Short mmCIF file of C-alpha atoms in Angstrom, two decimals:
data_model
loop_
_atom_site.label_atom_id
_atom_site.label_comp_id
_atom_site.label_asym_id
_atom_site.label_seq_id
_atom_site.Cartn_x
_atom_site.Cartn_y
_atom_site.Cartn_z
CA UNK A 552 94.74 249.23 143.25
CA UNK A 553 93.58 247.96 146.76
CA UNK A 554 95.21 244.91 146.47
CA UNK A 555 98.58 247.11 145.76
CA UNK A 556 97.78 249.04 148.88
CA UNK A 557 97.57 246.31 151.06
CA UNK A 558 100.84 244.82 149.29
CA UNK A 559 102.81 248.02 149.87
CA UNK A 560 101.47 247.76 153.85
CA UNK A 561 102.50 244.21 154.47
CA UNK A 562 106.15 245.39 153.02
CA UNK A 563 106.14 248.48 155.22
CA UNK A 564 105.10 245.96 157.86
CA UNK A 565 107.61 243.36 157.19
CA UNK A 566 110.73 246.09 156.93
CA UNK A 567 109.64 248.01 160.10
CA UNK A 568 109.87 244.32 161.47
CA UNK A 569 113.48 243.72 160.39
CA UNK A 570 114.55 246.92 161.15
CA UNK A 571 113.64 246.75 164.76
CA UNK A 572 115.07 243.23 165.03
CA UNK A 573 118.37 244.33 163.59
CA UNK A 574 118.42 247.00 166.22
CA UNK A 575 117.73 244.79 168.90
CA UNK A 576 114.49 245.63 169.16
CA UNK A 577 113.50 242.80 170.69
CA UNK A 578 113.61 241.57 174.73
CA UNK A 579 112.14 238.75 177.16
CA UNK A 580 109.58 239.45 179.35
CA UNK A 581 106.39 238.32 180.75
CA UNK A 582 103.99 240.13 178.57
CA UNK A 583 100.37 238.96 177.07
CA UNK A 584 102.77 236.36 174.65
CA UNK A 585 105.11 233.73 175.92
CA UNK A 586 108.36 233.84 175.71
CA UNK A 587 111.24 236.07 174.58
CA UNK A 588 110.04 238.53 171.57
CA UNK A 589 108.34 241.71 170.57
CA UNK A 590 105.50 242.88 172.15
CA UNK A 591 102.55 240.87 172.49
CA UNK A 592 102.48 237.11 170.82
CA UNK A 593 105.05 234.61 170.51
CA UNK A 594 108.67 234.92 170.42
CA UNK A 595 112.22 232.63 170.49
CA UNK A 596 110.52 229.77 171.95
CA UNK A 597 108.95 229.08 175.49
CA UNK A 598 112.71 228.41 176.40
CA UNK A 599 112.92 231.65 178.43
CA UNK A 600 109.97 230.63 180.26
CA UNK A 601 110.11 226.80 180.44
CA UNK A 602 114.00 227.08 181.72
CA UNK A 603 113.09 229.68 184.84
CA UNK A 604 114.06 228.75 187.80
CA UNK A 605 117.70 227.41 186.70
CA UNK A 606 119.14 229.57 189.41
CA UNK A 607 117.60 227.89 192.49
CA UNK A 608 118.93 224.63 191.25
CA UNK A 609 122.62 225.77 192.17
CA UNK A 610 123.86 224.54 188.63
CA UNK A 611 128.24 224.47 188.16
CA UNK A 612 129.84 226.68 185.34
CA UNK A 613 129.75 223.12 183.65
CA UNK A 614 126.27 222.96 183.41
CA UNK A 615 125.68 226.57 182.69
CA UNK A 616 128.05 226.47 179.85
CA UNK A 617 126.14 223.53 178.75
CA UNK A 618 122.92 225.51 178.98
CA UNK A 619 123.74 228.08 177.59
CA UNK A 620 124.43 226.74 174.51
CA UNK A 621 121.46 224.73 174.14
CA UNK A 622 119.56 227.68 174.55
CA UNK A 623 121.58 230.01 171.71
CA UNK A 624 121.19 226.63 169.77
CA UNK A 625 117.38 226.92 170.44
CA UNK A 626 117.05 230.90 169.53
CA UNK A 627 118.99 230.50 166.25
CA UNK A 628 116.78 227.70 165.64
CA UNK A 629 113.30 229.45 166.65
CA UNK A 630 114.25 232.80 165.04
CA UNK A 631 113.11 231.90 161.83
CA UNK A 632 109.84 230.13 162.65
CA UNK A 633 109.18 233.33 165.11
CA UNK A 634 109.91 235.70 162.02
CA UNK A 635 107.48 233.93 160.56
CA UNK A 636 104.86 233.99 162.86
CA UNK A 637 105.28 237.79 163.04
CA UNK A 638 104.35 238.02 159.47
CA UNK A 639 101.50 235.85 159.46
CA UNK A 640 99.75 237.74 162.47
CA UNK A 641 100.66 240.65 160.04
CA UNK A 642 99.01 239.32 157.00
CA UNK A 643 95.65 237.92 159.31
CA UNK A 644 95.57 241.48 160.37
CA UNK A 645 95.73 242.62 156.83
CA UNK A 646 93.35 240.30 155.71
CA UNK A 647 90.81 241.00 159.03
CA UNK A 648 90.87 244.86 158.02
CA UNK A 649 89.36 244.25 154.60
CA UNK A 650 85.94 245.61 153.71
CA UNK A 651 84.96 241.92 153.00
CA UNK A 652 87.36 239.54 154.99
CA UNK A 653 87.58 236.31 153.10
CA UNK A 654 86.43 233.61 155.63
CA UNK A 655 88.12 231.13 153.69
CA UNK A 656 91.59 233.48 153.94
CA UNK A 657 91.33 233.90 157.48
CA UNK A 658 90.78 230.64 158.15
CA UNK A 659 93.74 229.31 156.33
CA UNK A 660 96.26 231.99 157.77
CA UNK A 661 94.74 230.98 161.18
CA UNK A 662 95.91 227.26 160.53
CA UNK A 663 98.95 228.46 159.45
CA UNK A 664 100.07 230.24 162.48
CA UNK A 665 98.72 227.54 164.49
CA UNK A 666 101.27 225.16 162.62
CA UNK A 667 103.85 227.56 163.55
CA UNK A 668 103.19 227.91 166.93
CA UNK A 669 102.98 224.14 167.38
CA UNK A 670 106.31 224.23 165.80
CA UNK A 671 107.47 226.98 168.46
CA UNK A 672 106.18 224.75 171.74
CA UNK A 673 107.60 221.54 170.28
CA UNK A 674 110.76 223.01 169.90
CA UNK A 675 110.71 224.32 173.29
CA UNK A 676 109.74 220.66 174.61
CA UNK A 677 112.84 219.53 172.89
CA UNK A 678 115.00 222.48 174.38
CA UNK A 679 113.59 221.26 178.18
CA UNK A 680 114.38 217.82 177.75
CA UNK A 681 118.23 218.38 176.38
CA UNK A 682 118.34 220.97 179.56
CA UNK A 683 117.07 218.39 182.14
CA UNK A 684 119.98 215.62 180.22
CA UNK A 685 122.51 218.39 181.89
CA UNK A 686 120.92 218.21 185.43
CA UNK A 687 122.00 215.88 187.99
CA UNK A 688 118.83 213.13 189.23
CA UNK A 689 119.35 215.92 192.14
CA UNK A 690 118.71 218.70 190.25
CA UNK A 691 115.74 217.04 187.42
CA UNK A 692 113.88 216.15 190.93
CA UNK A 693 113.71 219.72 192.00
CA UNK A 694 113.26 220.80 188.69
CA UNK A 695 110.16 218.62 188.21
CA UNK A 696 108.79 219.49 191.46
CA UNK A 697 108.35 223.69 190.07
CA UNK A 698 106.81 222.37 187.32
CA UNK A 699 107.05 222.01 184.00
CA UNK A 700 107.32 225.89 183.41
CA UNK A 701 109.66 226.88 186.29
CA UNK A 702 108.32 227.81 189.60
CA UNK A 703 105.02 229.80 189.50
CA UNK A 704 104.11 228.72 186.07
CA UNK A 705 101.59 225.01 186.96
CA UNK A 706 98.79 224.91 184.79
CA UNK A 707 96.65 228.20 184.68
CA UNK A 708 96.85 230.45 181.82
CA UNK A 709 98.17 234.01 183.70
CA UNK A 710 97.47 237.05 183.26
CA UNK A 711 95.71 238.43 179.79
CA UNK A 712 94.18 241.43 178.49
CA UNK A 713 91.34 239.45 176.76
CA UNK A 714 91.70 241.36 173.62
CA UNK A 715 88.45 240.63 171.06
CA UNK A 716 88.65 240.81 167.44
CA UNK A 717 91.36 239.63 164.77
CA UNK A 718 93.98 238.84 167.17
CA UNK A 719 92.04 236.87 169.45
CA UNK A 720 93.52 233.44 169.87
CA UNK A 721 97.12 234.48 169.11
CA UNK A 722 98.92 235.25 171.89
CA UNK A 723 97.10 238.62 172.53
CA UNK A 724 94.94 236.96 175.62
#
């Protein structure tokens, strides 16, 4: 019966999901995640963040057009890898607020997520790299002197909320 419980939640879960994304539910921001998604954790990709800064580069409609669609190439490609990382924060969650969490579980959902995510910053790499192939040696100079994230993003971690608990480690710092 419990284990029908907690099956019936992570449907809820997963439907509540899709029906926000179908509505749009989803935006970029700066939040305690990277990236473009919902709420706190990971969304499309680190493109959002990794191509800031675009506009001080003074790109032509060229380039922008150029940009632009290896960025909606990157978000069609991320969306189901992001999707997926929704649910497995969703099932860790499930499997955290058990009367006995399964070490073993936990441990394994953790990997998986962390696959996921490695997934999510490797495709941003590759989304970078095709952007800077757009740039003139003018342009992937300036670029590279903001950084690798856009300006204000070198190589401290932010802002967080340093949440404890189940979703440390997950994008809720």
């Amino acid at each position: 019966m419990k284990k029908m419980v907690m099956l019936l939640a992570l449907v809820v879960l997963l439907g509540a999901t899709s029906l926000a994304m179908a509505r749009g539910g989803m935006g970029c921001g700066m939040g305690p995640g990277m990236g473009c998604g919902m709420g706190a954790g990971m969304g499309p990709g680190m493109g959002g963040m990794m191509l800031r800064g675009l506009d001080d580069l003074n790109l032509n409609a060229e380039q922008w057009g150029k940009v632009q669609a290896l960025r909606e190439a990157h978000l069609k490609d991320v969306t189901p890898i992001q999707n997926q990382l929704f649910a497995k924060k969703n099932e860790l969650r499930l499997l955290w607020s058990q009367a006995n969490p399964d070490g073993a579980q936990i441990q394994a959902k953790q990997k998986e997520f962390g696959d996921l995510r490695t997934q999510m910053q490797s495709k941003a790499t590759q989304l970078f790299l095709e952007v800077r192939k757009v740039l003139t040696p003018e342009q992937q100079i300036k670029l590279s002197a903001m950084g690798p994230m856009g300006p204000g993003m070198g190589q401290h971690r932010g802002h967080g909320h340093g949440h404890h608990g189940p979703d440390r480690g997950m994008g809720d710092e």
